[in-house]
Short mmCIF file of C-alpha atoms in Angstrom, two decimals:
data_model
loop_
_atom_site.label_atom_id
_atom_site.label_comp_id
_atom_site.label_asym_id
_atom_site.label_seq_id
_atom_site.Cartn_x
_atom_site.Cartn_y
_atom_site.Cartn_z
CA MET A 22 -9.89 -33.20 0.13
CA SER A 23 -6.97 -32.98 2.53
CA VAL A 24 -9.16 -31.62 5.37
CA LEU A 25 -11.74 -33.97 6.90
CA VAL A 26 -15.15 -32.26 6.62
CA ASP A 27 -18.70 -33.45 6.28
CA PRO A 28 -19.59 -34.47 2.69
CA VAL A 29 -22.31 -31.80 2.52
CA PHE A 30 -19.66 -29.05 2.81
CA ALA A 31 -17.28 -30.78 0.42
CA ALA A 32 -20.08 -30.95 -2.16
CA LEU A 33 -21.02 -27.27 -1.73
CA ALA A 34 -17.37 -26.20 -1.93
CA SER A 35 -16.84 -28.11 -5.18
CA GLY A 36 -19.09 -25.66 -6.99
CA LEU A 37 -18.13 -22.51 -5.13
CA VAL A 38 -14.47 -22.72 -6.11
CA HIS A 39 -15.36 -21.56 -9.65
CA VAL A 40 -17.85 -18.82 -8.72
CA ASP A 41 -17.00 -15.13 -9.17
CA TRP A 42 -15.92 -14.36 -5.61
CA THR A 43 -18.45 -11.72 -4.60
CA ALA A 44 -21.06 -12.08 -1.86
CA ASP A 45 -23.91 -11.74 -4.39
CA GLN A 46 -22.56 -14.42 -6.72
CA ILE A 47 -21.80 -16.78 -3.84
CA ALA A 48 -25.33 -16.33 -2.48
CA ALA A 49 -26.90 -16.88 -5.92
CA HIS A 50 -24.94 -20.11 -6.31
CA LEU A 51 -25.87 -21.34 -2.85
CA ARG A 52 -29.57 -20.70 -3.45
CA ARG A 53 -29.41 -23.07 -6.41
CA ARG A 54 -27.55 -25.75 -4.45
CA LEU A 55 -28.98 -25.71 -0.92
CA PRO A 56 -32.04 -27.75 0.11
CA ARG A 57 -35.21 -25.65 -0.14
CA ARG A 58 -35.56 -25.03 3.59
CA PHE A 59 -32.03 -23.56 3.76
CA GLN A 60 -32.19 -21.30 0.74
CA SER A 61 -33.18 -18.30 2.87
CA ARG A 62 -29.81 -18.64 4.67
CA ALA A 63 -27.79 -18.35 1.44
CA GLY A 64 -27.06 -14.65 2.01
CA ASP A 65 -25.80 -15.23 5.56
CA ILE A 66 -23.56 -18.08 4.44
CA ALA A 67 -22.24 -16.04 1.51
CA ARG A 68 -21.35 -13.09 3.74
CA HIS A 69 -19.61 -15.47 6.15
CA LEU A 70 -17.49 -16.89 3.32
CA HIS A 71 -16.65 -13.52 1.84
CA ASP A 72 -15.74 -12.10 5.25
CA ARG A 73 -13.49 -15.11 5.87
CA PHE A 74 -11.82 -14.78 2.45
CA PRO A 75 -12.17 -11.11 1.48
CA GLY A 76 -10.01 -11.27 -1.66
CA ALA A 77 -11.32 -11.10 -5.21
CA ALA A 78 -10.39 -14.72 -6.04
CA SER A 79 -11.94 -17.84 -4.55
CA PRO A 80 -9.75 -19.78 -2.12
CA ASP A 81 -9.02 -23.51 -2.32
CA GLU A 82 -11.89 -25.97 -2.22
CA GLU A 83 -10.54 -27.31 1.09
CA ARG A 84 -10.61 -23.89 2.75
CA ILE A 85 -14.12 -23.14 1.49
CA ALA A 86 -15.37 -26.46 2.88
CA ALA A 87 -13.71 -25.80 6.24
CA ALA A 88 -15.28 -22.32 6.41
CA LEU A 89 -18.72 -23.71 5.54
CA SER A 90 -18.41 -26.21 8.37
CA ASP A 91 -18.27 -23.44 11.00
CA GLY A 92 -20.60 -20.98 9.26
CA PRO A 93 -24.31 -20.17 9.59
CA ALA A 94 -26.68 -23.16 9.59
CA ALA A 95 -23.75 -25.60 9.47
CA ARG A 96 -25.03 -27.95 12.17
CA ALA A 97 -28.58 -27.83 10.86
CA LEU A 98 -27.35 -28.72 7.36
CA VAL A 99 -25.46 -31.73 8.66
CA ARG A 100 -28.48 -32.94 10.71
CA PHE A 101 -30.79 -32.49 7.73
CA SER A 102 -28.42 -34.38 5.43
CA ASP A 103 -27.99 -37.23 7.93
CA LYS A 104 -31.75 -37.49 8.44
CA THR A 105 -32.88 -37.26 4.83
CA GLY A 106 -29.86 -38.50 2.92
CA GLU A 107 -30.07 -35.40 0.72
CA LEU A 108 -26.71 -34.15 -0.41
CA PRO A 109 -25.84 -31.55 -3.03
CA ALA A 110 -24.27 -33.20 -6.05
CA TYR A 111 -20.49 -32.94 -6.15
CA ILE A 112 -19.54 -30.76 -9.13
CA TRP A 113 -16.61 -32.12 -11.07
CA THR A 114 -15.49 -29.12 -13.12
CA PRO A 115 -12.29 -29.19 -15.19
CA ALA A 116 -9.72 -26.70 -13.95
CA ARG A 117 -9.82 -23.50 -15.94
CA PHE A 118 -7.91 -20.27 -16.17
CA GLN A 119 -10.23 -17.67 -14.62
CA PRO A 120 -8.60 -14.29 -13.85
CA ILE A 121 -10.50 -11.76 -11.79
CA PRO A 122 -11.65 -8.71 -13.82
CA ALA A 123 -8.65 -6.56 -12.81
CA PHE A 124 -6.28 -9.03 -14.50
CA ALA A 125 -8.47 -10.21 -17.37
CA THR A 126 -6.83 -7.93 -19.97
CA CYS A 127 -3.20 -8.41 -18.89
CA GLY A 128 -2.48 -11.12 -21.46
CA LEU A 129 -1.37 -13.68 -18.89
CA PRO A 130 -0.58 -17.18 -20.16
CA ALA A 131 -3.55 -19.51 -19.63
CA LEU A 132 -2.09 -22.40 -17.62
CA THR A 133 -4.60 -24.79 -16.11
CA THR A 134 -2.54 -27.74 -14.86
CA PRO A 135 0.93 -28.27 -13.36
CA GLU A 136 1.79 -30.20 -16.54
CA GLU A 137 1.02 -27.12 -18.65
CA LEU A 138 3.07 -24.96 -16.27
CA ALA A 139 6.00 -27.37 -16.55
CA ASP A 140 5.78 -27.29 -20.34
CA TRP A 141 5.63 -23.47 -20.33
CA LEU A 142 8.78 -23.38 -18.19
CA GLY A 143 10.54 -26.00 -20.33
CA LEU A 144 10.57 -28.58 -17.52
CA THR A 145 9.41 -32.10 -16.96
CA THR A 146 6.77 -32.52 -14.26
CA ALA A 147 9.39 -34.18 -12.05
CA GLN A 148 11.66 -31.15 -12.43
CA LEU A 149 8.75 -28.82 -11.61
CA THR A 150 8.09 -30.81 -8.43
CA ARG A 151 11.76 -30.52 -7.46
CA PHE A 152 12.12 -26.79 -8.05
CA ALA A 153 8.70 -25.80 -6.63
CA ASP A 154 9.67 -27.80 -3.51
CA LEU A 155 6.20 -27.53 -1.98
CA LYS A 156 7.25 -29.51 1.11
CA GLY A 157 10.38 -27.43 1.69
CA LEU A 158 12.63 -30.47 1.60
CA SER A 159 15.59 -28.70 -0.01
CA ALA A 160 16.08 -26.58 3.11
CA GLN A 161 15.84 -29.52 5.49
CA THR A 162 18.85 -31.53 4.35
CA ASP A 163 22.48 -31.33 5.41
CA ASN A 164 23.57 -31.88 1.81
CA ALA A 165 25.21 -28.61 0.75
CA PHE A 166 24.14 -29.15 -2.87
CA ALA A 167 20.43 -29.69 -2.15
CA PRO A 168 19.18 -26.19 -1.19
CA HIS A 169 17.92 -24.08 -4.07
CA TYR A 170 19.36 -20.87 -2.58
CA ARG A 171 22.76 -19.56 -1.56
CA HIS A 172 22.68 -17.52 1.63
CA HIS A 173 24.66 -14.31 2.15
CA LEU A 174 24.73 -12.15 5.28
CA ARG A 175 25.13 -8.38 4.95
CA PRO A 176 25.60 -6.04 7.95
CA LYS A 177 22.90 -3.38 8.47
CA ARG A 178 23.38 0.02 10.04
CA ASP A 179 21.63 -1.09 13.22
CA GLY A 180 24.18 -3.87 13.78
CA THR A 181 21.94 -6.76 12.71
CA LEU A 182 22.51 -8.96 9.67
CA ARG A 183 20.39 -8.86 6.52
CA LEU A 184 19.90 -12.20 4.79
CA ILE A 185 20.22 -12.27 0.99
CA GLU A 186 18.79 -15.49 -0.44
CA GLU A 187 20.20 -15.91 -3.94
CA PRO A 188 18.55 -18.57 -6.10
CA LYS A 189 20.93 -20.96 -7.83
CA PRO A 190 21.23 -20.57 -11.61
CA LEU A 191 18.52 -23.00 -12.75
CA LEU A 192 15.90 -21.71 -10.32
CA LYS A 193 16.88 -18.11 -11.14
CA THR A 194 16.28 -18.87 -14.84
CA LEU A 195 12.79 -20.17 -14.03
CA GLN A 196 12.02 -17.13 -11.87
CA ARG A 197 13.08 -14.81 -14.67
CA ARG A 198 10.69 -16.61 -17.02
CA ILE A 199 7.86 -16.09 -14.51
CA LEU A 200 8.88 -12.44 -14.14
CA ARG A 201 8.89 -11.77 -17.89
CA GLY A 202 5.94 -13.95 -18.85
CA ILE A 203 3.54 -13.27 -15.95
CA LEU A 204 4.52 -10.65 -13.38
CA ALA A 205 5.77 -7.98 -15.78
CA ARG A 206 2.39 -8.03 -17.53
CA VAL A 207 0.56 -6.85 -14.41
CA PRO A 208 1.04 -3.16 -13.57
CA PRO A 209 1.51 -2.21 -9.91
CA HIS A 210 -0.10 0.86 -8.37
CA ASP A 211 0.85 4.19 -9.91
CA ALA A 212 2.38 5.28 -6.59
CA ALA A 213 5.01 2.50 -6.78
CA PHE A 214 8.35 3.71 -8.20
CA GLY A 215 10.78 0.95 -7.20
CA PHE A 216 11.55 -2.11 -9.36
CA ARG A 217 9.63 -0.79 -12.36
CA ALA A 218 10.77 -0.32 -15.94
CA GLY A 219 10.78 3.34 -16.87
CA ARG A 220 10.77 4.56 -13.25
CA ASN A 221 13.52 5.31 -10.78
CA CYS A 222 14.29 6.98 -7.46
CA THR A 223 14.84 10.35 -9.14
CA MET A 224 11.29 10.33 -10.48
CA ALA A 225 9.97 9.42 -7.03
CA ALA A 226 11.91 12.24 -5.39
CA ALA A 227 10.74 14.75 -8.01
CA ARG A 228 7.13 14.23 -6.88
CA HIS A 229 8.02 15.80 -3.51
CA ALA A 230 10.31 18.68 -4.50
CA GLY A 231 9.55 22.13 -3.09
CA GLU A 232 6.82 21.03 -0.65
CA GLY A 233 6.24 22.51 2.80
CA GLY A 234 6.78 19.21 4.60
CA VAL A 235 7.99 15.69 3.84
CA VAL A 236 7.04 12.71 6.03
CA ARG A 237 8.70 9.33 5.49
CA PHE A 238 7.89 5.91 6.88
CA ASP A 239 9.70 2.59 6.48
CA LEU A 240 8.19 -0.88 6.17
CA ALA A 241 9.98 -3.41 8.37
CA ALA A 242 11.28 -6.63 6.78
CA PHE A 243 9.59 -5.80 3.48
CA PHE A 244 10.39 -8.97 1.53
CA PRO A 245 10.47 -11.65 4.26
CA SER A 246 7.25 -10.30 5.82
CA ILE A 247 5.36 -11.33 2.66
CA ALA A 248 4.40 -14.92 3.42
CA GLN A 249 3.59 -17.58 0.88
CA HIS A 250 -0.20 -17.39 1.35
CA ARG A 251 -0.17 -13.80 0.06
CA VAL A 252 1.82 -14.81 -3.01
CA TYR A 253 -0.52 -17.76 -3.55
CA GLY A 254 -3.55 -15.44 -3.32
CA LEU A 255 -2.01 -13.21 -5.97
CA PHE A 256 -1.52 -16.11 -8.41
CA ARG A 257 -5.08 -17.27 -7.72
CA GLY A 258 -6.29 -13.76 -8.54
CA PHE A 259 -4.36 -13.95 -11.81
CA GLY A 260 -6.71 -16.81 -12.67
CA TYR A 261 -4.55 -19.87 -12.06
CA PRO A 262 -6.24 -22.96 -10.59
CA ALA A 263 -5.06 -23.98 -7.14
CA PRO A 264 -2.46 -26.60 -8.23
CA VAL A 265 -0.85 -24.17 -10.69
CA ALA A 266 -0.90 -21.32 -8.16
CA ARG A 267 0.71 -23.57 -5.54
CA HIS A 268 3.58 -24.48 -7.87
CA LEU A 269 4.13 -20.89 -8.97
CA THR A 270 4.19 -19.88 -5.31
CA GLY A 271 6.70 -22.62 -4.56
CA LEU A 272 8.97 -21.41 -7.34
CA CYS A 273 8.91 -17.83 -6.02
CA THR A 274 9.14 -18.34 -2.24
CA ALA A 275 11.79 -19.83 0.00
CA HIS A 276 12.33 -21.82 3.18
CA THR A 277 15.33 -20.63 5.18
CA PRO A 278 17.39 -23.56 6.57
CA ALA A 279 17.52 -23.94 10.34
CA ARG A 280 21.32 -23.54 10.34
CA VAL A 281 20.88 -20.03 8.87
CA LEU A 282 18.00 -19.09 11.18
CA THR A 283 20.23 -19.65 14.24
CA THR A 284 22.73 -17.01 13.07
CA PRO A 285 23.24 -14.50 15.93
CA GLY A 286 21.90 -11.06 15.10
CA LEU A 287 19.88 -12.22 12.10
CA ALA A 288 17.32 -9.55 11.17
CA ALA A 289 13.68 -10.57 10.55
CA ALA A 290 14.31 -14.08 11.85
CA GLY A 291 10.65 -14.40 12.88
CA HIS A 292 9.52 -13.87 9.29
CA LEU A 293 12.27 -16.01 7.80
CA SER A 294 11.18 -19.04 9.83
CA SER A 295 8.16 -19.54 7.53
CA ARG A 296 8.03 -19.62 3.75
CA HIS A 297 8.41 -16.09 2.36
CA LEU A 298 9.59 -13.88 -0.49
CA PRO A 299 13.38 -14.22 -0.64
CA GLN A 300 15.38 -11.02 -0.92
CA GLY A 301 17.63 -11.83 -3.85
CA ALA A 302 15.19 -13.59 -6.19
CA PRO A 303 14.37 -11.76 -9.45
CA THR A 304 10.64 -12.31 -8.90
CA SER A 305 10.50 -10.86 -5.38
CA PRO A 306 10.47 -7.12 -6.21
CA ALA A 307 7.60 -7.45 -8.71
CA LEU A 308 5.62 -9.72 -6.38
CA ALA A 309 6.17 -7.34 -3.45
CA ASN A 310 4.91 -4.41 -5.53
CA LEU A 311 1.77 -6.33 -6.51
CA VAL A 312 1.09 -7.62 -2.98
CA ALA A 313 1.40 -4.00 -1.78
CA PHE A 314 -1.26 -2.77 -4.25
CA THR A 315 -3.97 -2.55 -1.57
CA LEU A 316 -1.60 -0.68 0.74
CA ASP A 317 -0.73 1.77 -2.04
CA THR A 318 -4.41 2.26 -2.86
CA ARG A 319 -5.30 3.11 0.72
CA LEU A 320 -2.33 5.39 1.30
CA ALA A 321 -2.85 7.20 -2.00
CA GLY A 322 -6.48 7.75 -0.98
CA LEU A 323 -5.40 9.13 2.39
CA ALA A 324 -2.96 11.46 0.65
CA ARG A 325 -5.68 12.78 -1.64
CA ARG A 326 -7.88 13.59 1.35
CA LEU A 327 -4.98 15.55 2.86
CA ASP A 328 -4.17 17.28 -0.45
CA ALA A 329 -0.77 15.58 -0.22
CA THR A 330 1.42 13.49 -2.54
CA TYR A 331 2.28 9.83 -1.86
CA THR A 332 4.93 7.56 -3.39
CA ARG A 333 6.44 4.23 -2.41
CA TYR A 334 9.93 3.16 -3.39
CA ALA A 335 10.26 -0.46 -2.22
CA ASP A 336 9.82 -0.21 1.58
CA ASP A 337 10.09 3.60 1.71
CA LEU A 338 6.71 5.35 2.06
CA CYS A 339 6.85 9.08 1.41
CA PHE A 340 4.26 11.85 1.74
CA SER A 341 4.61 15.55 1.07
CA GLY A 342 2.33 18.53 1.54
CA ASP A 343 1.83 21.26 4.09
CA ALA A 344 2.84 21.00 7.74
CA ARG A 345 -0.57 19.78 8.96
CA ILE A 346 -0.20 16.35 7.32
CA ALA A 347 2.44 15.04 9.75
CA PRO A 348 0.31 14.42 12.87
CA VAL A 349 -2.54 12.92 10.82
CA LEU A 350 -0.16 10.54 9.03
CA ARG A 351 1.62 9.48 12.21
CA ALA A 352 -1.73 8.59 13.77
CA ALA A 353 -3.22 6.83 10.73
CA LEU A 354 -0.31 4.95 9.17
CA PRO A 355 0.28 2.20 11.76
CA GLY A 356 -3.30 0.95 11.57
CA ILE A 357 -3.55 1.08 7.77
CA VAL A 358 -0.20 -0.61 7.29
CA ALA A 359 -1.10 -3.37 9.77
CA ASP A 360 -4.50 -3.90 8.11
CA CYS A 361 -2.65 -4.48 4.83
CA GLY A 362 -0.37 -7.12 6.33
CA PHE A 363 2.79 -5.04 6.79
CA HIS A 364 4.55 -3.42 9.75
CA LEU A 365 6.24 -0.07 10.21
CA ASN A 366 9.75 0.41 11.55
CA PRO A 367 9.08 3.30 14.00
CA ALA A 368 12.79 4.10 14.31
CA LYS A 369 12.87 5.18 10.66
CA THR A 370 9.88 7.54 10.67
CA ARG A 371 11.07 11.00 9.60
CA VAL A 372 9.19 14.33 9.69
CA GLN A 373 11.10 16.88 7.60
CA PRO A 374 9.76 20.47 7.62
CA ALA A 375 10.81 22.97 4.96
CA HIS A 376 13.46 24.64 7.16
CA HIS A 377 15.27 21.29 7.59
CA ARG A 378 16.93 19.18 4.92
CA GLN A 379 14.29 17.10 3.16
CA THR A 380 15.41 13.87 1.51
CA VAL A 381 13.52 11.28 -0.51
CA THR A 382 15.29 8.11 -1.71
CA GLY A 383 18.57 9.77 -0.66
CA ILE A 384 17.95 12.89 -2.78
CA VAL A 385 17.54 16.38 -1.33
CA VAL A 386 14.18 17.86 -2.42
CA ASN A 387 13.85 21.15 -0.49
CA GLN A 388 13.76 23.48 -3.50
CA HIS A 389 14.68 21.16 -6.35
CA LEU A 390 16.48 17.84 -6.69
CA ASN A 391 20.04 17.94 -5.41
CA LEU A 392 22.80 15.87 -3.90
CA SER A 393 23.32 16.33 -0.18
CA ARG A 394 26.08 18.75 0.82
CA ARG A 395 28.04 15.92 2.47
CA ASP A 396 27.96 13.74 -0.65
CA TYR A 397 28.81 16.69 -2.90
CA ASP A 398 31.78 17.68 -0.74
CA ARG A 399 33.03 14.09 -0.65
CA LEU A 400 32.81 13.88 -4.43
CA LYS A 401 34.63 17.20 -4.84
CA ALA A 402 37.38 16.07 -2.42
CA GLN A 403 37.95 12.84 -4.36
CA ILE A 404 38.36 14.84 -7.57
CA HIS A 405 40.74 17.26 -5.84
CA HIS A 406 43.01 14.42 -4.66
CA LEU A 407 43.25 13.09 -8.21
CA SER A 408 45.07 16.26 -9.25
CA ASP A 409 48.10 14.87 -7.40
CA PRO A 410 50.15 12.93 -10.00
CA ALA A 411 51.24 10.54 -7.24
CA ASP A 412 47.66 9.49 -6.39
CA PRO A 413 47.50 5.78 -7.38
CA ARG A 414 43.77 6.05 -8.12
CA ARG A 415 44.56 8.03 -11.28
CA GLY A 416 45.29 4.72 -12.97
CA ASP A 417 42.49 2.74 -11.29
CA ARG A 418 39.96 2.33 -14.10
CA ALA A 419 37.32 0.81 -11.82
CA PHE A 420 37.57 3.75 -9.38
CA LEU A 421 37.40 6.31 -12.18
CA THR A 422 34.37 4.58 -13.70
CA ARG A 423 32.55 4.72 -10.35
CA LEU A 424 33.51 8.39 -9.94
CA GLU A 425 32.22 9.26 -13.41
CA GLY A 426 29.00 7.42 -12.57
CA ARG A 427 28.54 9.54 -9.46
CA ILE A 428 29.08 12.71 -11.49
CA ALA A 429 26.55 11.50 -14.08
CA TRP A 430 24.10 10.91 -11.25
CA LEU A 431 24.65 14.47 -9.98
CA GLU A 432 24.12 15.78 -13.52
CA GLN A 433 20.65 14.23 -13.49
CA LEU A 434 19.81 16.01 -10.23
CA ASN A 435 21.63 19.30 -10.71
CA PRO A 436 23.08 19.78 -14.24
CA HIS A 437 24.97 22.94 -13.28
CA LYS A 438 26.84 21.39 -10.35
CA GLY A 439 27.38 18.19 -12.30
CA ALA A 440 28.98 20.05 -15.18
CA LYS A 441 31.30 21.89 -12.77
CA LEU A 442 32.53 18.64 -11.23
CA ARG A 443 32.98 16.98 -14.63
CA ALA A 444 35.16 19.93 -15.70
CA ARG A 445 37.14 19.64 -12.43
CA LEU A 446 37.70 15.91 -13.09
CA ALA A 447 38.92 16.55 -16.63
CA ALA A 448 41.31 19.19 -15.32
CA ALA A 449 42.58 16.91 -12.52
CA LEU A 450 43.33 14.08 -14.92
CA SER A 451 44.81 16.20 -17.70
CA PRO A 452 48.57 15.80 -18.20
CA GLY A 453 50.68 18.61 -16.86
CA PRO A 454 52.40 21.20 -19.01
#
């Protein structure tokens, strides 16, 4: 045990770590383990533990023991143990893969030790220790070759800088294995449309087409706001024992070096200063979707009560329905989002009534899916300029490929307009008489 607690709590925690993490099951276990005079307090202690750790998976043994030490009857238990010498037997149980019911049928690989995880990843245990980097040492050295991530700064519209943390090739390969072998097997909430096979922003926008009102909210610092303890809790819920969950968390989260944190104008610096989901890692989108499952559940439930539609595309929360939903949503969303461990960016809240342009994931949805007038006119102007034989972009294959991609995108949204622009492009590029 890394936390110094009385042996009576360490002994009780040793059995609780493998119990189905519900108040009833915790209480039933405690009644079998507590001295007779304390068995009537089992329910109080169980509720205290479940309130402290409200997830569906049991926390670490150390955290359970610490919570027991400040829970109901704690002092009386210690006095009784000191006086009588009675102590619950310490339960030495081999680590086992024990997913909560929601994940029991996902076909996740049953990994019970760090050695098994290393073998599954094709690593030695020493290599696993290095890449999981549980102490964050790679970000604390001045050696340019030591950090596991490359750091790129991208300007945002508000003038701040977004940090992209790109894993180096070997770590990226390991993250892709975790993505394919574990994370991709667990479905996110049905309202999530971003970062999912078979779904895209067009499908998200289509859910809101032709509605009386569209209300959009934005989650601030979506990836970096997801701290390592939330990722660890997810892996514990998948069924992985604490040492395996810690190493998986280490492989999927990042420490940002101090030299990067001091960059002037760095966005989300407060979140980046602790271990977090790195924007740029292949595992981060899937993990963010799964961590946001509770948020999606609550917001989808709110939408149903309002007879509205809800979708989430990454950090973009969108609701549509009649005009009355806007004031209710603006009042309810901040509290729900905060309860679920996220934060709203108030500057990006948008209420879009039917008589104004309504956009979802950059797509106009007032009557049907469409490109915005500005984007359509820009696309048409680019095609018009290509009709000039002197335009050097006529021979720029990369530019023409991008232009054809934009037309193909429009064809998905509005086939009629897309076909017109494709015909214009063919005419502009055709050789003269």
